[in-house]
CSV table of C-alpha atoms and ligand atoms in Angstrom, one decimal:
chain,number,residue,atom,x,y,z
K,1,UNK,CA,-5.9,16.6,-21.0
K,2,UNK,CA,-2.7,14.7,-20.6
K,3,UNK,CA,-2.8,11.2,-19.1
K,4,UNK,CA,-0.5,8.2,-19.0
K,5,UNK,CA,-2.3,5.2,-20.7
K,6,UNK,CA,-1.5,1.6,-21.5
K,7,UNK,CA,-3.0,-0.1,-24.6
K,8,UNK,CA,-2.8,-3.8,-23.7
K,9,UNK,CA,-3.8,-5.1,-27.1
K,10,UNK,CA,-1.2,-2.9,-28.9
K,11,UNK,CA,1.4,-3.4,-26.1
K,12,UNK,CA,1.9,0.3,-25.9
K,13,UNK,CA,2.2,2.8,-23.0
K,14,UNK,CA,2.4,6.5,-23.6
K,15,UNK,CA,1.1,10.0,-22.7
K,16,UNK,CA,-2.2,10.6,-24.5
K,17,UNK,CA,-4.8,13.2,-24.8
K,18,UNK,CA,-7.7,11.9,-22.6
K,19,UNK,CA,-11.1,13.6,-22.4
K,20,UNK,CA,-11.6,15.7,-19.3
K,21,UNK,CA,-14.2,14.4,-16.9
K,22,UNK,CA,-17.1,16.6,-15.7
K,23,UNK,CA,-19.3,16.4,-12.6
K,24,UNK,CA,-22.5,14.6,-13.6
K,25,UNK,CA,-23.9,13.6,-10.2
K,26,UNK,CA,-24.7,16.0,-7.3
K,27,UNK,CA,-22.5,13.9,-4.9
K,28,UNK,CA,-19.4,14.1,-7.1
K,29,UNK,CA,-16.4,16.4,-6.8
K,30,UNK,CA,-13.7,17.3,-9.3
K,31,UNK,CA,-10.1,17.3,-8.4
K,32,UNK,CA,-6.9,18.6,-9.9
K,33,UNK,CA,-4.3,15.8,-9.5
K,34,UNK,CA,-1.1,16.9,-7.8
K,35,UNK,CA,1.0,13.8,-7.2
K,36,UNK,CA,0.7,10.2,-8.3
K,37,UNK,CA,3.0,7.6,-6.8
K,38,UNK,CA,4.5,4.7,-8.8
K,39,UNK,CA,4.7,1.2,-7.5
K,40,UNK,CA,5.3,-2.4,-8.6
K,41,UNK,CA,1.6,-2.8,-9.7
K,42,UNK,CA,2.0,0.1,-12.1
K,43,UNK,CA,5.2,-1.4,-13.4
K,44,UNK,CA,3.4,-4.7,-14.0
K,45,UNK,CA,0.6,-2.9,-15.8
K,46,UNK,CA,3.0,-1.0,-18.1
K,47,UNK,CA,4.7,-4.4,-18.7
K,48,UNK,CA,1.2,-5.7,-19.8
K,49,UNK,CA,1.1,-8.5,-17.1
K,50,UNK,CA,-1.9,-6.8,-15.5
K,51,UNK,CA,-4.4,-4.1,-16.0
K,52,UNK,CA,-7.8,-4.0,-17.7
K,53,UNK,CA,-9.2,-1.0,-19.6
K,54,UNK,CA,-12.7,0.2,-18.8
K,55,UNK,CA,-15.6,-1.0,-21.0
K,56,UNK,CA,-15.6,0.9,-24.3
K,57,UNK,CA,-11.9,1.9,-24.1
K,58,UNK,CA,-8.9,0.2,-25.7
K,59,UNK,CA,-6.6,1.9,-23.1
K,60,UNK,CA,-6.4,2.2,-19.3
K,61,UNK,CA,-5.2,5.4,-17.6
K,62,UNK,CA,-3.0,4.1,-14.8
K,63,UNK,CA,-2.2,5.5,-11.3
K,64,UNK,CA,-3.8,4.6,-8.0
K,65,UNK,CA,-1.6,6.3,-5.4
K,66,UNK,CA,-2.7,9.9,-5.5
K,67,UNK,CA,-2.9,13.3,-3.8
K,68,UNK,CA,-5.3,15.9,-5.3
K,69,UNK,CA,-6.9,19.2,-4.7
K,70,UNK,CA,-10.6,19.7,-4.9
K,71,UNK,CA,-11.5,22.3,-7.5
K,72,UNK,CA,-15.3,22.0,-7.8
K,73,UNK,CA,-18.1,20.2,-5.9
K,74,UNK,CA,-21.6,19.0,-6.8
K,75,UNK,CA,-24.6,20.6,-4.9
K,76,UNK,CA,-25.0,17.7,-2.5
K,77,UNK,CA,-21.3,17.4,-1.5
K,78,UNK,CA,-20.8,18.2,2.2
K,79,UNK,CA,-17.6,16.6,3.4
K,80,UNK,CA,-15.2,18.4,1.1
K,81,UNK,CA,-14.9,21.8,-0.4
K,82,UNK,CA,-12.8,23.5,-3.1
K,83,UNK,CA,-9.2,23.9,-2.0
K,84,UNK,CA,-9.2,20.7,0.2
K,85,UNK,CA,-6.4,18.2,-0.3
K,86,UNK,CA,-7.8,14.7,-0.8
K,87,UNK,CA,-6.6,11.1,-1.3
K,88,UNK,CA,-9.0,8.9,-3.2
K,89,UNK,CA,-9.5,5.2,-2.4
K,90,UNK,CA,-8.8,2.7,-5.1
K,91,UNK,CA,-11.3,-0.2,-5.1
K,92,UNK,CA,-15.0,0.1,-6.1
K,93,UNK,CA,-17.7,-2.4,-5.1
K,94,UNK,CA,-18.9,-5.2,-7.4
K,95,UNK,CA,-22.6,-5.0,-8.5
K,96,UNK,CA,-23.8,-8.4,-7.2
K,97,UNK,CA,-26.6,-8.0,-4.7
K,98,UNK,CA,-25.4,-11.2,-2.9
K,99,UNK,CA,-21.9,-9.8,-2.2
K,100,UNK,CA,-22.4,-8.9,1.4
K,101,UNK,CA,-18.9,-7.4,1.7
K,102,UNK,CA,-19.4,-4.9,-1.2
K,103,UNK,CA,-23.0,-4.1,0.0
K,104,UNK,CA,-21.4,-3.2,3.4
K,105,UNK,CA,-18.9,-0.9,1.7
K,106,UNK,CA,-16.1,-3.4,2.4
K,107,UNK,CA,-15.1,-4.2,-1.2
K,108,UNK,CA,-11.6,-4.9,0.2
K,109,UNK,CA,-13.2,-8.2,1.2
K,110,UNK,CA,-15.3,-8.7,-2.0
K,111,UNK,CA,-16.5,-12.3,-2.5
K,112,UNK,CA,-17.0,-12.3,-6.2
K,113,UNK,CA,-13.8,-10.8,-7.6
K,114,UNK,CA,-15.9,-8.5,-9.8
K,115,UNK,CA,-14.8,-5.4,-8.0
K,116,UNK,CA,-13.2,-2.6,-10.1
K,117,UNK,CA,-10.0,-0.6,-9.2
K,118,UNK,CA,-9.1,2.8,-10.4
K,119,UNK,CA,-5.9,2.7,-12.5
K,120,UNK,CA,-5.8,-1.1,-12.3
K,121,UNK,CA,-9.0,-3.0,-13.2
K,122,UNK,CA,-11.8,-1.6,-15.5
K,123,UNK,CA,-11.6,2.0,-14.3
K,124,UNK,CA,-9.3,4.8,-15.3
K,125,UNK,CA,-6.8,5.9,-12.7
K,126,UNK,CA,-5.3,9.1,-11.5
K,127,UNK,CA,-2.2,9.7,-13.7
K,128,UNK,CA,-4.0,12.6,-15.5
K,129,UNK,CA,-4.7,16.2,-14.9
K,130,UNK,CA,-8.3,16.2,-13.5
K,131,UNK,CA,-10.4,13.4,-12.0
K,132,UNK,CA,-14.1,13.3,-10.9
K,133,UNK,CA,-15.1,11.0,-8.0
K,134,UNK,CA,-18.0,10.4,-5.6
K,135,UNK,CA,-17.4,12.2,-2.3
K,136,UNK,CA,-17.6,9.0,-0.3
K,137,UNK,CA,-14.4,7.8,-1.9
K,138,UNK,CA,-12.5,11.0,-0.9
K,139,UNK,CA,-10.4,11.4,2.3
K,140,UNK,CA,-9.3,14.9,3.4
K,141,UNK,CA,-5.6,15.3,4.0
K,142,UNK,CA,-4.4,18.2,6.2
K,143,UNK,CA,-2.5,20.9,4.2
K,144,UNK,CA,0.8,20.4,6.2
K,145,UNK,CA,1.0,16.9,4.6
K,146,UNK,CA,1.0,18.3,1.1
K,147,UNK,CA,4.6,17.1,0.2
K,148,UNK,CA,4.1,13.5,1.5
K,149,UNK,CA,0.3,12.9,1.2
K,150,UNK,CA,0.9,10.7,-1.8
K,151,UNK,CA,2.2,8.1,0.7
K,152,UNK,CA,-1.2,7.7,2.2
K,153,UNK,CA,-2.4,4.9,-0.2
K,154,UNK,CA,0.7,2.7,0.2
K,155,UNK,CA,0.5,3.2,4.0
K,156,UNK,CA,-3.1,1.9,4.0
K,157,UNK,CA,-1.7,-1.6,3.3
K,158,UNK,CA,0.0,-1.5,6.7
K,159,UNK,CA,-3.0,0.1,8.3
K,160,UNK,CA,-5.4,-2.6,7.2
K,161,UNK,CA,-2.8,-5.3,8.2
K,162,UNK,CA,-2.3,-3.7,11.7
K,163,UNK,CA,-6.1,-3.7,12.2
K,164,UNK,CA,-6.3,-7.4,11.2
K,165,UNK,CA,-3.3,-8.1,13.5
K,166,UNK,CA,-5.0,-6.4,16.4
K,167,UNK,CA,-8.2,-8.5,15.8
K,168,UNK,CA,-6.2,-11.7,15.7
K,169,UNK,CA,-4.2,-10.8,18.8
K,170,UNK,CA,-7.4,-10.2,20.7
K,171,UNK,CA,-7.5,-14.0,21.1
K,172,UNK,CA,-4.7,-13.5,23.7
K,173,UNK,CA,-6.4,-12.1,26.8
K,174,UNK,CA,-3.3,-10.2,27.9
K,175,UNK,CA,-2.7,-8.5,24.6
K,176,UNK,CA,-3.2,-5.1,26.3
K,177,UNK,CA,-2.8,-1.8,24.5
K,178,UNK,CA,0.8,-0.4,24.2
K,179,UNK,CA,1.6,2.2,26.9
K,180,UNK,CA,3.4,5.3,25.5
K,181,UNK,CA,7.0,5.5,26.8
K,182,UNK,CA,7.1,1.8,28.0
K,183,UNK,CA,9.5,-0.5,26.1
K,184,UNK,CA,7.8,-3.2,24.0
K,185,UNK,CA,7.1,-6.3,26.0
K,186,UNK,CA,6.5,-9.9,25.0
K,187,UNK,CA,4.5,-10.2,21.8
K,188,UNK,CA,5.8,-7.0,20.4
K,189,UNK,CA,8.7,-8.1,18.3
K,190,UNK,CA,8.1,-7.5,14.7
K,191,UNK,CA,10.1,-8.3,11.5
K,192,UNK,CA,9.3,-6.5,8.3
K,193,UNK,CA,10.4,-8.3,5.2
K,194,UNK,CA,11.4,-5.8,2.5
K,195,UNK,CA,12.6,-2.2,2.6
K,196,UNK,CA,10.5,-0.8,-0.3
K,197,UNK,CA,7.9,1.9,0.5
K,198,UNK,CA,5.3,-0.6,1.7
K,199,UNK,CA,7.9,-2.2,4.1
K,200,UNK,CA,9.3,1.0,5.4
K,201,UNK,CA,5.8,2.6,5.9
K,202,UNK,CA,4.8,-0.7,7.6
K,203,UNK,CA,7.9,-0.4,9.9
K,204,UNK,CA,6.9,3.1,10.8
K,205,UNK,CA,3.4,2.1,11.6
K,206,UNK,CA,4.6,-0.8,13.7
K,207,UNK,CA,7.1,1.5,15.6
K,208,UNK,CA,4.3,4.0,16.3
K,209,UNK,CA,2.1,1.1,17.5
K,210,UNK,CA,4.7,0.1,20.1
K,211,UNK,CA,6.6,-2.7,18.3
K,212,UNK,CA,10.3,-3.5,18.4
K,213,UNK,CA,11.0,-3.7,14.7
K,214,UNK,CA,13.7,-5.3,12.5
K,215,UNK,CA,13.7,-4.7,8.8
K,216,UNK,CA,15.2,-7.6,6.8
K,217,UNK,CA,15.9,-6.8,3.1
K,218,UNK,CA,17.8,-7.7,0.0
K,219,UNK,CA,18.1,-4.6,-1.9
K,220,UNK,CA,20.5,-2.3,-3.9
K,221,UNK,CA,19.7,0.9,-1.9
K,222,UNK,CA,21.1,-0.3,1.4
K,223,UNK,CA,22.5,3.0,2.7
K,224,UNK,CA,19.4,5.0,2.0
K,225,UNK,CA,17.1,2.4,3.5
K,226,UNK,CA,19.3,1.7,6.4
K,227,UNK,CA,19.3,5.4,7.3
K,228,UNK,CA,15.5,5.5,7.2
K,229,UNK,CA,15.2,2.4,9.3
K,230,UNK,CA,17.7,3.6,11.9
K,231,UNK,CA,16.1,7.0,12.1
K,232,UNK,CA,12.8,5.4,13.2
K,233,UNK,CA,14.4,3.4,15.9
K,234,UNK,CA,14.3,0.1,14.1
K,235,UNK,CA,17.1,-2.3,13.1
K,236,UNK,CA,18.2,-2.9,9.5
K,237,UNK,CA,19.4,-6.4,8.8
K,238,UNK,CA,20.8,-7.0,5.3
K,239,UNK,CA,19.9,-10.3,3.7
K,240,UNK,CA,23.1,-10.4,1.8
K,241,UNK,CA,25.2,-10.6,5.0
K,242,UNK,CA,22.7,-12.3,7.4
K,243,UNK,CA,21.0,-15.6,6.8
K,244,UNK,CA,17.4,-16.2,7.9
K,245,UNK,CA,18.8,-18.2,10.9
K,246,UNK,CA,20.8,-15.1,11.9
K,247,UNK,CA,17.8,-12.9,11.5
K,248,UNK,CA,15.9,-15.2,13.8
K,249,UNK,CA,18.7,-15.0,16.4
K,250,UNK,CA,18.9,-11.2,16.2
K,251,UNK,CA,15.2,-10.4,16.1
K,252,UNK,CA,13.6,-13.4,17.7
K,253,UNK,CA,11.4,-14.8,19.1
K,254,UNK,CA,9.4,-13.3,16.2
K,255,UNK,CA,5.8,-12.4,17.2
K,256,UNK,CA,4.8,-10.6,14.0
K,257,UNK,CA,6.0,-10.7,10.5
K,258,UNK,CA,4.9,-8.0,8.0
K,259,UNK,CA,5.8,-9.3,4.6
K,260,UNK,CA,6.2,-6.7,1.9
K,261,UNK,CA,8.4,-8.4,-0.8
K,262,UNK,CA,6.2,-10.8,-2.7
K,263,UNK,CA,9.1,-13.4,-2.6
K,264,UNK,CA,7.3,-16.6,-1.5
K,265,UNK,CA,10.3,-18.9,-1.0
K,266,UNK,CA,12.0,-16.4,1.3
K,267,UNK,CA,8.7,-15.8,3.2
K,268,UNK,CA,8.1,-19.5,3.8
K,269,UNK,CA,11.7,-19.8,5.2
K,270,UNK,CA,10.9,-17.0,7.7
K,271,UNK,CA,7.7,-18.8,8.7
K,272,UNK,CA,9.9,-21.6,10.2
K,273,UNK,CA,11.2,-19.1,12.7
K,274,UNK,CA,8.0,-17.7,14.1
K,275,UNK,CA,7.6,-17.7,17.9
K,276,UNK,CA,4.7,-18.9,19.9
K,277,UNK,CA,1.3,-17.3,19.2
K,278,UNK,CA,2.9,-15.4,16.2
K,279,UNK,CA,1.0,-13.8,13.3
K,280,UNK,CA,2.5,-13.7,9.8
K,281,UNK,CA,0.9,-11.1,7.5
K,282,UNK,CA,1.4,-11.5,3.7
K,283,UNK,CA,0.9,-8.4,1.6
K,284,UNK,CA,3.1,-9.1,-1.4
K,285,UNK,CA,1.8,-10.7,-4.6
K,286,UNK,CA,4.4,-13.0,-6.1
K,287,UNK,CA,4.9,-13.3,-9.8
K,288,UNK,CA,4.3,-16.8,-11.2
K,289,UNK,CA,7.5,-18.8,-11.1
K,290,UNK,CA,8.2,-22.5,-10.8
K,291,UNK,CA,7.3,-24.5,-7.7
K,292,UNK,CA,9.6,-24.2,-4.7
K,293,UNK,CA,10.2,-27.0,-2.2
K,294,UNK,CA,8.7,-26.1,1.2
K,295,UNK,CA,9.1,-28.1,4.5
K,296,UNK,CA,5.3,-28.5,5.0
K,297,UNK,CA,5.5,-31.0,7.8
K,298,UNK,CA,7.6,-28.7,9.9
K,299,UNK,CA,5.5,-25.6,9.1
K,300,UNK,CA,2.2,-27.3,9.8
K,301,UNK,CA,3.6,-28.9,13.1
K,302,UNK,CA,4.9,-25.5,14.3
K,303,UNK,CA,1.7,-23.7,13.4
K,304,UNK,CA,-0.4,-26.1,15.4
K,305,UNK,CA,1.9,-26.5,18.4
K,306,UNK,CA,2.5,-22.8,18.6
K,307,UNK,CA,-1.0,-21.4,17.8
K,308,UNK,CA,0.4,-19.5,14.8
K,309,UNK,CA,-1.7,-17.6,12.3
K,310,UNK,CA,-1.0,-16.7,8.7
K,311,UNK,CA,-3.2,-14.0,7.1
K,312,UNK,CA,-3.2,-12.3,3.7
K,313,UNK,CA,-4.3,-8.7,3.4
K,314,UNK,CA,-5.2,-6.7,0.3
K,315,UNK,CA,-6.7,-3.3,-0.4
K,316,UNK,CA,-8.0,-1.1,2.4
K,317,UNK,CA,-11.4,0.3,3.7
K,318,UNK,CA,-12.0,4.0,4.2
K,319,UNK,CA,-11.1,3.9,7.9
K,320,UNK,CA,-7.7,2.6,7.0
K,321,UNK,CA,-7.2,5.7,4.9
K,322,UNK,CA,-8.2,7.8,7.9
K,323,UNK,CA,-5.7,5.9,10.0
K,324,UNK,CA,-3.0,6.3,7.4
K,325,UNK,CA,-3.6,10.1,7.3
K,326,UNK,CA,-3.4,10.3,11.1
K,327,UNK,CA,-0.3,8.1,11.2
K,328,UNK,CA,1.5,10.1,8.5
K,329,UNK,CA,1.0,13.2,10.7
K,330,UNK,CA,2.6,11.4,13.6
K,331,UNK,CA,5.5,10.0,11.4
K,332,UNK,CA,6.4,13.5,10.1
K,333,UNK,CA,6.4,15.0,13.5
K,334,UNK,CA,8.6,12.2,14.9
K,335,UNK,CA,10.9,11.6,11.9
K,336,UNK,CA,10.5,14.4,9.4
K,337,UNK,CA,13.6,13.6,7.4
K,338,UNK,CA,13.1,9.9,7.3
K,339,UNK,CA,9.5,10.3,6.0
K,340,UNK,CA,10.5,12.8,3.4
K,341,UNK,CA,13.4,10.5,2.3
K,342,UNK,CA,10.8,7.9,1.2
K,343,UNK,CA,10.1,10.1,-1.8
K,344,UNK,CA,13.2,9.8,-4.0
K,345,UNK,CA,12.2,11.9,-7.1
K,346,UNK,CA,9.4,13.7,-8.8
K,347,UNK,CA,9.0,13.4,-12.6
K,348,UNK,CA,6.8,15.6,-14.8
K,349,UNK,CA,4.0,13.7,-16.7
K,350,UNK,CA,5.9,13.9,-20.0
K,351,UNK,CA,8.6,11.8,-18.3
K,352,UNK,CA,6.2,9.5,-16.5
K,353,UNK,CA,7.5,6.4,-18.3
K,354,UNK,CA,10.9,6.8,-16.7
K,355,UNK,CA,10.0,5.8,-13.1
K,356,UNK,CA,7.8,3.1,-14.6
K,357,UNK,CA,10.7,1.3,-16.1
K,358,UNK,CA,12.0,-1.4,-13.9
K,359,UNK,CA,15.5,0.0,-13.5
K,360,UNK,CA,14.3,3.3,-12.1
K,361,UNK,CA,15.8,2.8,-8.6
K,362,UNK,CA,15.1,4.8,-5.4
K,363,UNK,CA,12.4,4.2,-2.8
K,364,UNK,CA,9.2,5.9,-4.0
K,365,UNK,CA,9.1,7.8,-7.3
K,366,UNK,CA,6.3,10.2,-7.9
K,367,UNK,CA,4.8,11.8,-11.0
K,368,UNK,CA,4.1,15.4,-10.2
K,369,UNK,CA,1.1,16.3,-12.4
K,370,UNK,CA,0.7,19.8,-11.1
K,371,UNK,CA,1.9,21.9,-8.2
Q,401,LIG,ZN1,0.6,1.0,-5.4
Q,402,LIG,ZN1,-18.2,-7.8,-4.1
């Protein structure tokens, strides 16, 4: 069957003929892959900065953001059946008995770093026609979300972050739940850095969770992204025309920052403008560049005197997939056009390298493997 593979040693990426997987354990299911989303991680893998083939292979089938349809199930599978739409999780546990995180099914917090990830690290991914997976890694998606279900995985980044945020904010005894229909009160002003899919999905999740949201971004697709941000009742602030000081005046005092750019210098400038008791969440992974000067005295002083917290978040547990599926249903009922506008274009697998090239443009490009 067709698959998009990278050969790191040969520095090659192309569509190959990859052997079709079969169910070998009674708790596995076989899926026909429908859509696979493309993100910066995939671009880095195709650029050979990242990505490890599974043992015994000289290539890695890429793709980790997927939506599939179950076509066959093993005799002990009970949670899914043929015809169900599913999204598969990405990270698989390490094998060290001492890794309490992985042994608890929380490989998103793996201590050893020896976890594997489908389409990224030592396991083939989803950019192929059929995939076999253990049922515990499958999350059922309602049929009405067929056209946007591929956004579940990038939304899980926000879902895990929001859960972490909620846990940190529990330190404030008045951080009461948001009341529907009541305008956001103190502590509910959020700034999202970046208007790519992760940032925009994060902005939607923050809006649905009762936050006042400003999206601050430097990007070539201003009009498209501005329309999406405005449609969800958030404010778009263009970095080209507004300095970080102006952002802080317009959006402050900032209680929460959801960072989704991976631009570290920019992020540390925004940290200087956090309000009292604020939480800053990093989700971007910066490329290695030269050192950047940072005003560490000021940042450290403000962090202490204002009880601020900075937290990094990566990957997501199964309950974040559940939360993402539920939220996607809410988003599409509130803002159907804005959610659909996140998907710019679908490409057939034979043209999968097109959206993987860095100049592809758009918000989220998808490889449509089958329909
Ligand atoms: Zn991704
Ligand atoms: Zn582990």
